[in-house]
XYZ file of C-alpha atoms in Angstrom:
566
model
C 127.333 74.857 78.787
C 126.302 77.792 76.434
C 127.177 75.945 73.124
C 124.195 77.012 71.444
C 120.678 79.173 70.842
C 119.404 76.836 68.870
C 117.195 73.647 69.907
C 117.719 70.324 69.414
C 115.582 70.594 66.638
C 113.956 73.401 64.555
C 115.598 76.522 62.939
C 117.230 79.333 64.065
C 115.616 82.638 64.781
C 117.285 85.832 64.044
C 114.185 88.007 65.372
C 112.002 86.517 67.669
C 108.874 87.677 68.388
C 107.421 85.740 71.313
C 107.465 87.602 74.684
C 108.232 86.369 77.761
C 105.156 84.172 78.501
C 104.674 82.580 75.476
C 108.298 81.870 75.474
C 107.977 79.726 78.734
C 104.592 78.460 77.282
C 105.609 77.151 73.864
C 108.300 75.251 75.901
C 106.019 73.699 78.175
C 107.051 75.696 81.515
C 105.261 77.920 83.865
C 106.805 80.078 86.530
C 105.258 80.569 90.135
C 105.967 82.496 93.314
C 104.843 81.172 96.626
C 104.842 82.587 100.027
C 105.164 80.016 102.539
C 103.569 82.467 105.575
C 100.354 82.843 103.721
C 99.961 79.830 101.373
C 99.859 82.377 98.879
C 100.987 81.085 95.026
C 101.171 83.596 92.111
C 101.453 82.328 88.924
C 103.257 83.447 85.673
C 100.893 84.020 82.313
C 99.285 80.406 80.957
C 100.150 78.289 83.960
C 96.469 77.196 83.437
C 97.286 75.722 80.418
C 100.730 74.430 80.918
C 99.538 72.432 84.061
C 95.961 71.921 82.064
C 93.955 72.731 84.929
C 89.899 73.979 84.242
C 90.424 77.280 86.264
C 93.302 79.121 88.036
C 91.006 78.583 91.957
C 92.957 75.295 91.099
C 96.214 76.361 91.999
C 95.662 79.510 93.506
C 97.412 78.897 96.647
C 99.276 76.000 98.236
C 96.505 73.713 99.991
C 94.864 74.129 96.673
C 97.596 72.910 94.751
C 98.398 70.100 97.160
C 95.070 68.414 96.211
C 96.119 67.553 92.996
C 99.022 66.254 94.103
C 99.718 62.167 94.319
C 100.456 60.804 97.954
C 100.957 57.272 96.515
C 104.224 58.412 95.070
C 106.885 59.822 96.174
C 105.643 63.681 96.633
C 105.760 66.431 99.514
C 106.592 69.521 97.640
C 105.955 71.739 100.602
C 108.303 69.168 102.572
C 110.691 69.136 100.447
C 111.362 72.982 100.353
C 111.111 73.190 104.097
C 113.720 70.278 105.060
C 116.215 72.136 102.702
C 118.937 73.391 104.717
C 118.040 76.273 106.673
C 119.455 79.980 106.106
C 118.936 80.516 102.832
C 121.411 83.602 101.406
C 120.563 86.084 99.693
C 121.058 84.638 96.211
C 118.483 81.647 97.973
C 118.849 78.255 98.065
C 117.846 75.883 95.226
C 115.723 73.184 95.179
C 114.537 70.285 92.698
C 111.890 68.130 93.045
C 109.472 65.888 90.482
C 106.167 64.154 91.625
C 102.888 63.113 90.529
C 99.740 64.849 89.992
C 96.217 65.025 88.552
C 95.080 68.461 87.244
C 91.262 67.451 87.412
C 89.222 64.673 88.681
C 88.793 62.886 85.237
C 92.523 63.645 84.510
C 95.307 61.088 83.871
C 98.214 61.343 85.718
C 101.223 63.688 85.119
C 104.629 63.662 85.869
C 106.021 67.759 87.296
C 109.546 68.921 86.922
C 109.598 71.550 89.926
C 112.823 73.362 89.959
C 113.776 77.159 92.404
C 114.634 78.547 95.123
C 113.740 79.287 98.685
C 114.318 82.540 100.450
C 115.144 82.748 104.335
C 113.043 85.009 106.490
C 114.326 86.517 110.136
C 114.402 83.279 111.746
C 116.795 82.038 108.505
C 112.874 79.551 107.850
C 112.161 79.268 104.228
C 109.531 81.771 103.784
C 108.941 82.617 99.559
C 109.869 80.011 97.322
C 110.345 81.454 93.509
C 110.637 78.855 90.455
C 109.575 76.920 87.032
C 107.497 74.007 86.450
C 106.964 72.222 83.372
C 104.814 68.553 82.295
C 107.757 66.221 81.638
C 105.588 63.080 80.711
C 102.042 61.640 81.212
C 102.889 58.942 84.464
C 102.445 55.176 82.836
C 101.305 53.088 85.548
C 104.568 51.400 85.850
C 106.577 53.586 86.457
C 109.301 52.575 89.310
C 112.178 55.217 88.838
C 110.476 58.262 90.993
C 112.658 57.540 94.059
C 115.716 57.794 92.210
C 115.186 62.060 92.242
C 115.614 62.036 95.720
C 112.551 64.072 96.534
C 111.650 63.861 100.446
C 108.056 63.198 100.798
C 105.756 59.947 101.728
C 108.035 57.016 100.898
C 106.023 54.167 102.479
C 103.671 52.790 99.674
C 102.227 51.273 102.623
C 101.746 54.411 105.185
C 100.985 56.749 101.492
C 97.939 53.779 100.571
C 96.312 53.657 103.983
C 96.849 57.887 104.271
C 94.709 57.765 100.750
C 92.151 55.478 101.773
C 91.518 57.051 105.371
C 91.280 60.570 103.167
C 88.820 59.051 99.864
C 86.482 57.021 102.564
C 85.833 60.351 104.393
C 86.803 58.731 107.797
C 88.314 61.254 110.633
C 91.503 60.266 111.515
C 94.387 62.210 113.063
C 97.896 62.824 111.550
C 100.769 64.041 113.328
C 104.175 64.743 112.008
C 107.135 64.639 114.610
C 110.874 65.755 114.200
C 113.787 65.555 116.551
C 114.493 69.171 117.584
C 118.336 69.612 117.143
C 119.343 66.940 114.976
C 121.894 68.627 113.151
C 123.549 70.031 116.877
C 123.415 66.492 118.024
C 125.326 65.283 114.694
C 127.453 68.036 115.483
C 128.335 67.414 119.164
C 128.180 63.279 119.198
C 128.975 61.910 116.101
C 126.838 60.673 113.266
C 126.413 57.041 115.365
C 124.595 58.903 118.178
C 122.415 61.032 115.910
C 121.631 57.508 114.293
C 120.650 55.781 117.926
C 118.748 58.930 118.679
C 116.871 58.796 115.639
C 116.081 54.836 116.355
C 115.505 54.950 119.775
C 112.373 57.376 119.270
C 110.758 55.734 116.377
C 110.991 52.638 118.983
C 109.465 54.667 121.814
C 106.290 55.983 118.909
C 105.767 53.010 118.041
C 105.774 51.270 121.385
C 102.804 53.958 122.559
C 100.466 52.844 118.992
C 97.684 51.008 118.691
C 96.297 48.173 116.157
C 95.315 49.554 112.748
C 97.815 52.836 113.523
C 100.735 53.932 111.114
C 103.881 54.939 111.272
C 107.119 55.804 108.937
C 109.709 57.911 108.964
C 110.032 60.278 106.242
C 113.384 61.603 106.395
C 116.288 61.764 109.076
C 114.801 62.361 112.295
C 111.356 63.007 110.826
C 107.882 60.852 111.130
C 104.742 60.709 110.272
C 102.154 59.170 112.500
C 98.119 58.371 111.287
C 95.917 57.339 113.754
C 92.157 56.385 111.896
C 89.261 57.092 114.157
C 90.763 59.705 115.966
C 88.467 62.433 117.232
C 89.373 65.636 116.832
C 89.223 66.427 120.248
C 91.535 63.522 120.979
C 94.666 65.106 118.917
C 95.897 67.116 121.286
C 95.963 63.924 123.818
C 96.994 62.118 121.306
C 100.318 64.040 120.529
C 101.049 64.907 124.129
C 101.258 60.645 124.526
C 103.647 61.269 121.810
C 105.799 63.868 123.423
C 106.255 62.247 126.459
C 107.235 58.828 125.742
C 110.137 60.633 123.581
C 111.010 62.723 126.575
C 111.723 59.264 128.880
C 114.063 58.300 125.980
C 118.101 57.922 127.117
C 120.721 57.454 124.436
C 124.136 56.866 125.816
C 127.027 58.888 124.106
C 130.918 58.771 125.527
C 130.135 62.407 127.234
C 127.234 61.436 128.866
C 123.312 60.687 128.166
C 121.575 62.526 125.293
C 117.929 63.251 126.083
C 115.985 63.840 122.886
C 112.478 66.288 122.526
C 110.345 66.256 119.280
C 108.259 68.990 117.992
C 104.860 67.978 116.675
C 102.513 69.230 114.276
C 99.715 67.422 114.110
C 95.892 68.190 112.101
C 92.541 66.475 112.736
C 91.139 65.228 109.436
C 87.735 65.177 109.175
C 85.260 62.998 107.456
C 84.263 66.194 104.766
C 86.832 64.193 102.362
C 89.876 66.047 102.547
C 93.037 64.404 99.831
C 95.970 62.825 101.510
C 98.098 66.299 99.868
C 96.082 68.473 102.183
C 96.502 66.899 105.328
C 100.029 66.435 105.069
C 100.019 70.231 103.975
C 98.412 71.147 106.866
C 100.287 68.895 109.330
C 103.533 70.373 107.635
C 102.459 73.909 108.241
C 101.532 73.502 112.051
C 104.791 71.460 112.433
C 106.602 74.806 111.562
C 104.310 76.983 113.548
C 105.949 74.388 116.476
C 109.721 74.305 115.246
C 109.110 78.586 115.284
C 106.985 79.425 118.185
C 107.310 76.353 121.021
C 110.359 74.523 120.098
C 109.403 70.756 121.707
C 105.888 71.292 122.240
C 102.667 70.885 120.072
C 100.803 72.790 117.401
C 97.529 71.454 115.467
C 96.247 72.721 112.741
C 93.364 75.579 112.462
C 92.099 77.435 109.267
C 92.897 80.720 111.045
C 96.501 79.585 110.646
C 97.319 81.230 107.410
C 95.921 84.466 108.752
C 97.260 84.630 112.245
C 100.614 84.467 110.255
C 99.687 87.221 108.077
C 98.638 89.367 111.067
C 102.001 88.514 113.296
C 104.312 89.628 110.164
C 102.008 92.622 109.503
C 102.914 93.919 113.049
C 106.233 92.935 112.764
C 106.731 95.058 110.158
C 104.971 97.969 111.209
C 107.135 97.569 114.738
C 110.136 97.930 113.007
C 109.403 101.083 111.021
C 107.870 102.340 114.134
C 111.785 101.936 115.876
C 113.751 102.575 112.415
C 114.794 99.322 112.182
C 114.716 98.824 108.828
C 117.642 99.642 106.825
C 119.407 98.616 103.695
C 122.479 96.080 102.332
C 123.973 95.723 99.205
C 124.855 92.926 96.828
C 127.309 94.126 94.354
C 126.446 94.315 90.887
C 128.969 92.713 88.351
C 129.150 95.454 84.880
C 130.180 93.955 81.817
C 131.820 97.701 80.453
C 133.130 99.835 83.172
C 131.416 102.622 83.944
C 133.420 104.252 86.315
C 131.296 103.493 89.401
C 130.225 101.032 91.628
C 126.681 99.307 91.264
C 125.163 97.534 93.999
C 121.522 96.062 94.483
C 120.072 97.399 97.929
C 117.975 94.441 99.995
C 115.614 95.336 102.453
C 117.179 94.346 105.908
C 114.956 94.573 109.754
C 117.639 95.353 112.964
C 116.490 92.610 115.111
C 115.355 94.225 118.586
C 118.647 93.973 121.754
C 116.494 91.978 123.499
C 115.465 89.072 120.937
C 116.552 85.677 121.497
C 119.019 85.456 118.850
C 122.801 84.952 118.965
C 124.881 87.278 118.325
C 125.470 85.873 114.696
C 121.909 86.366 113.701
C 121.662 89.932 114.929
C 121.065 91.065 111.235
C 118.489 88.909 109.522
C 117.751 89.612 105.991
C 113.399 90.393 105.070
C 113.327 90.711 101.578
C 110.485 93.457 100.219
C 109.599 91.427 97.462
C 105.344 91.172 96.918
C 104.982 87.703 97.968
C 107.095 87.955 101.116
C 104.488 90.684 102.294
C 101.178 89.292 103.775
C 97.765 89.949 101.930
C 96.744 91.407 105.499
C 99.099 94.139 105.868
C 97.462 97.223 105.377
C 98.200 99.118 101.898
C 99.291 102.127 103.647
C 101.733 100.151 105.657
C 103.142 98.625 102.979
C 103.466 101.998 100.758
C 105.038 103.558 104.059
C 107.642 100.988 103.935
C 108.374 101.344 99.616
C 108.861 105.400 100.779
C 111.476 104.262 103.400
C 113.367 102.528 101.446
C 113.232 105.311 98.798
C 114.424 107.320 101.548
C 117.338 104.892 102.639
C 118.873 105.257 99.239
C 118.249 108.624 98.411
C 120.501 109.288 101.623
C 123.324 106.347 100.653
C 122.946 108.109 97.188
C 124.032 111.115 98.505
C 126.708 110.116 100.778
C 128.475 107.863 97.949
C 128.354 110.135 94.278
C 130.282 107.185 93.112
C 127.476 104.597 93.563
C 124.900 103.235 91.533
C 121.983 101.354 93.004
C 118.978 99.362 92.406
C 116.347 99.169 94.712
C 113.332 96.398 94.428
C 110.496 98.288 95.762
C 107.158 95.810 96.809
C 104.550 98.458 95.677
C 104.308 100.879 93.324
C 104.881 104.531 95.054
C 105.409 108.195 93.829
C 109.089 109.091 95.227
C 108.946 112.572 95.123
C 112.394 113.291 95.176
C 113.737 117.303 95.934
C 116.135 118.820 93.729
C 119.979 116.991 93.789
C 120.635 114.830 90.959
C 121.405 111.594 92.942
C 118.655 109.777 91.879
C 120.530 109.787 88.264
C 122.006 106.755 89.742
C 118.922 104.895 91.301
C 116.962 102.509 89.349
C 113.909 101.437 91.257
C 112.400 97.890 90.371
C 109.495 96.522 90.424
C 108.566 93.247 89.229
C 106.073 92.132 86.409
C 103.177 91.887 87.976
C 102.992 95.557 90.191
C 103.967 97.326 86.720
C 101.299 95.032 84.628
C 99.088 96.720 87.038
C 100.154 100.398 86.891
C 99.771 100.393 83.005
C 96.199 99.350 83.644
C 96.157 102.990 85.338
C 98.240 104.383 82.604
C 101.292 104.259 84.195
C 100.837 106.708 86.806
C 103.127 105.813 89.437
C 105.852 104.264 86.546
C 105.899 108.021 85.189
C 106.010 109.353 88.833
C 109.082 107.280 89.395
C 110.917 108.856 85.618
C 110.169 112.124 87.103
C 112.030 111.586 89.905
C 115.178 111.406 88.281
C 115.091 107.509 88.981
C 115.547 105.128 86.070
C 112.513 102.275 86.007
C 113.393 98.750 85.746
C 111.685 95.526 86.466
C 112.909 92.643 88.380
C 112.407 88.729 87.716
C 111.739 89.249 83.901
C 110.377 86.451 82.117
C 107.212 85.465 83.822
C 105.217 85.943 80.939
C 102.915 89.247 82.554
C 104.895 92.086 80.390
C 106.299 92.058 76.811
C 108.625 93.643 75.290
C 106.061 96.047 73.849
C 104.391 97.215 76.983
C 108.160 97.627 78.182
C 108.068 99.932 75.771
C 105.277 101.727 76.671
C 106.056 102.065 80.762
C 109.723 103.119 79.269
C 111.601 100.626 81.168
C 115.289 101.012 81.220
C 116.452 97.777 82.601
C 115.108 94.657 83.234
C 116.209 91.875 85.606
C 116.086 88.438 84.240
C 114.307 85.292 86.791
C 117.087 84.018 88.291
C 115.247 80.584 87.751
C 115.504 80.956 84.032
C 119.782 81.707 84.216
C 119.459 78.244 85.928
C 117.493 76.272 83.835
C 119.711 77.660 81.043
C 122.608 75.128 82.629
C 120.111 72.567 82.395
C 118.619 71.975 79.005
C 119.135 72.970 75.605
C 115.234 75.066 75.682
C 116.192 76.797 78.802
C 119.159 78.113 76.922
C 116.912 78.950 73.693
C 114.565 80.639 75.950
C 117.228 82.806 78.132
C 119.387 83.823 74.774
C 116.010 84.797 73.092
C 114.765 87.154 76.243
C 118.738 88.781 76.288
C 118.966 89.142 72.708
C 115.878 90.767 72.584
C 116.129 93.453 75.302
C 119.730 94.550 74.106
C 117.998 95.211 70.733
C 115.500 97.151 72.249
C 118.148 99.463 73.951
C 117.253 97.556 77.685
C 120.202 97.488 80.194
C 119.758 93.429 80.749
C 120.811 92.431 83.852
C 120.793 88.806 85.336
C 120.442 87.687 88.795
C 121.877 84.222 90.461
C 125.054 84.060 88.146
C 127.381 81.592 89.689
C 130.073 81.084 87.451
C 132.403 82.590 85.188
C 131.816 80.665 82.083
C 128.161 81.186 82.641
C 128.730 84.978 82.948
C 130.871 85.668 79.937
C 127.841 83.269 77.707
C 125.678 86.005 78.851
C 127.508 88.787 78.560
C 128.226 87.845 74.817
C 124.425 87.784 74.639
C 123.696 91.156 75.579
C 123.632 91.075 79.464
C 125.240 94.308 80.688
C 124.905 93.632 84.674
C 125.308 90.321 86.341
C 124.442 89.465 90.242
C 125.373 86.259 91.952
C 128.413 84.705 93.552
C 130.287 85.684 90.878
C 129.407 89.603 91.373
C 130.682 89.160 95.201
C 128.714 88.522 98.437
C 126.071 90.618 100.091
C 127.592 93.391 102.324
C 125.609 95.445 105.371
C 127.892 98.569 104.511
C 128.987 100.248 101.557
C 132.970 100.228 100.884
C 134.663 103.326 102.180
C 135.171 106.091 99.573
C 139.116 105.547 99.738
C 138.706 101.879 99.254
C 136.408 102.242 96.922
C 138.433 101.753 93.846
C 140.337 98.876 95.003
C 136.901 96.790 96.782
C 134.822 97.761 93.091
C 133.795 94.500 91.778
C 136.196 93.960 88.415
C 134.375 94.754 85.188
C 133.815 91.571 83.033
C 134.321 91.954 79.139
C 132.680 89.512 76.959
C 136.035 88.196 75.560
């Protein structure tokens, strides 16, 4: 684990002076944030350089960045994050992937080390994805061994070549992607044998309905890709209904009875104006999950409005739920390495969903977290600022029902509070994260001082990206900062990650910061870190996420037990 701040080779460094970015820079990494609604990807300081791309358009959003990704390798980032399990928790769920890519046309290949974590929207769907990539080798020609990381993508050489070609020729063709609605249920209720017939049986009945020169291969357990070359686009929709129903005439046999499978299918039209192999499957990928989330066996295709019809549904979504005061707030508990004599929690943005909504009772509460990229470029500003000021107001009031709280609230603009007399915002720190403060101090930190003359403490959340230092920290007067969680869990991975994460703690505490560290899942890691400097830890180990507050008579006995660096 933890053995050591120094590298494998080089010197120790008592002082360091790099900040955050050119920490992740000199090590070769590069930290992003993508929201899966919108296709939006932000991108931590010097990703240009680290991925050596000629300008940040590049890899400015998902379709983008799909271009330069290889289809004659094993691949699919975007499927790989969205056939992770679903219903992600709050700390999110992780996810490690490595493919091939070009960062220009006259290029050589590269191989990327993609490691994060997705985050669950209302309908538990990934919907952000937060993480770290870094160059781990130039990609020889020979190389055999990319299967062995178990990344889900395009498998068949075979389906992946003629994909390519259909794409680099500039012929239309149509591609459809298909997946068994209710695998896992089926699994559940019959056995993994019946799931397995089920999953045969309608690759069979595709195949049965193709014609010479189409393609087909299935991509992961109850998933497939079709390519038909010299489709039309107005022939998709045909197309993909011929595919739905010769699934729907399947029977398998189980000892209860007969199990009638459905598929849901995305499918996209690709047109002779050249698009890569990434796109396409991007695009197919994204209309398969309009399917899986709006008409559950039936068909979506692909439209450039796509991005922005999603951006306009969670716009009014939100707004809806202010409008009926459905938003409220839930706390994870916040591990503190000296006792302080209260409780510290981190509040998440939570939406009520609405009685009559189509959920089980289970999924009544869905967590929406009010981070930047899980809010859609369309929503209008004063929307969004209306929600930061409801949340203020949601823990202003828990403030000053519970004096023997702490919290921290995330807020996904910058806002002025304007908090009334009452001291309870002593024990608020709200958080913003790199990029909104970056911004502010470009207007002289007006809304950072509005915030210290609240009463609240300032802090910033998912620290290392590379857009502040430790200087302009300085100048905002931060008072805590939140480290990535991505970077506490590359530190359990390599020897640099460890470097990198002891350099950023060791630094703060010197600089008077609270440090604080997000996804902490162990005890051995916590107690490495607290030694460092951290002061607050969240993760498993701090406890799980709760919807209410612990009663004042309990509260002693339910506080999350203080961890000394011992």
């Amino acid at each position: 684990m933890y053995d050591s701040a120094v590298p494998a080779s080089g010197t120790c460094v008592d002082q360091p002076t790099l900040d955050p970015g050119a920490l992740l820079g000199a090590l070769g990494q590069a930290s992003y944030e993508w929201c899966l609604e919108t296709d939006r990807l932000a991108w931590g300081a010097g990703a240009s350089a680290v991925l050596g791309v000629r300008a940040a358009a590049d890899i400015a959003d998902g379709k983008a960045f799909a271009r330069l990704i290889d289809l004659d390798r094993p691949g699919g980032r975007h499927e790989a994050i969205l056939q992770s399990p679903h219903g992600g928790t709050a700390e999110g769920t992780p996810y490690c992937l490595r493919y091939s890519y070009r960062p220009h046309a006259a290029g050589r290949k590269r191989w990327i080390e993609d490691r994060g974590r997705w985050f669950a929207g209302p309908n538990g769907r990934p919907v952000v994805a937060r993480g770290l990539v870094r160059v781990v080798a130039e990609c020889p020609e020979d190389e055999t061994g990319a299967a062995a990381h178990g990344v889900i993508g395009i498998h068949d050489r075979v389906f992946a070549a003629a994909l390519a070609d259909a794409c680099a020729a500039g012929r239309q063709a149509g591609l459809f992607l298909a997946t068994i609605d209710q695998l896992g249920a089926l699994h559940g209720a019959f056995g993994a044998v019946v799931a397995d017939r089920v999953c045969a049986q309608v690759m069979r009945g595709l195949r049965s309905v193709l014609r010479i020169g189409d393609s087909l291969t299935s991509i992961a357990d109850g998933k497939f890709a079709v390519m038909l070359p010299g489709c039309q686009a107005g022939d998709v929709r045909a197309a993909a209904e011929r595919f739905r129903l010769v699934v729907e005439r399947i029977t398998v046999e189980a000892e209860v009875g007969m199990v009638r499978p459905t598929v849901s299918i995305g499918a996209v039209h690709i047109a002779p104006s050249a698009e890569t192999a990434g796109t396409a499957l991007h695009a197919a990928q994204q209309a398969l999950d309009r399917c899986e989330r709006e008409t559950p066996g039936g068909i979506a295709i692909f439209a450039e409005g796509d991005h922005q019809a999603a951006s306009a549904n969670a716009a009014q979504r939100l707004a809806l739920a202010l409008n009926e005061d459905r938003v409220f707030l839930g706390f994870e508990p916040v591990l503190a390495a000296r006792s302080s004599g209260r409780q510290a929690f981190r509040a998440r943005a939570f939406i009520r969903m609405p009685a009559n909504a189509a959920t089980s009772a289970s999924a009544t509460l869905q967590p929406e977290s009010m981070q930047p990229a899980w809010l859609t470029p369309t929503c209008d500003r004063a929307l969004v600022r209306r929600l930061a000021l409801r949340l203020v107001d949601l823990a202003g009031m828990v403030l000053d029902r519970h004096p023997g709280v702490e919290l921290i609230l995330p807020l996904p603009v910058v806002v002025d509070p304007r908090r009334g007399p009452g001291d309870s915002f002593k024990r608020l720190t709200i958080e913003l994260d790199e990029a909104l403060a970056k911004a502010d101090l470009a207007n002289n930190g007006r809304y950072c001082r509005a915030i210290r003359a609240s009463g609240a403490r300032l802090g910033i959340g998912g620290f290392g990206g590379g857009h502040l230092g430790f200087a302009e920290l300085k100048l905002l007067e931060v008072r805590q900062v939140t480290l990535n969680g991505v970077l506490v869990e590359m530190a359990d991975q390599v020897a640099q990650g460890r470097f990198a994460l002891r350099s950023l703690v060791e630094t703060g505490a010197r600089q008077g910061l609270d440090v604080a560290a997000e996804w902490v899942d162990d005890e051995i890691v916590a107690r490495q870190l607290v030694n460092w400097g951290c002061s607050r830890l969240m993760g498993t180990v701090a406890g799980p996420l709760r919807l209410e507050l612990p009663r004042l008579r309990d509260a002693g006995r339910q506080a999350p037990m203080a961890l000394t660096g011992t």
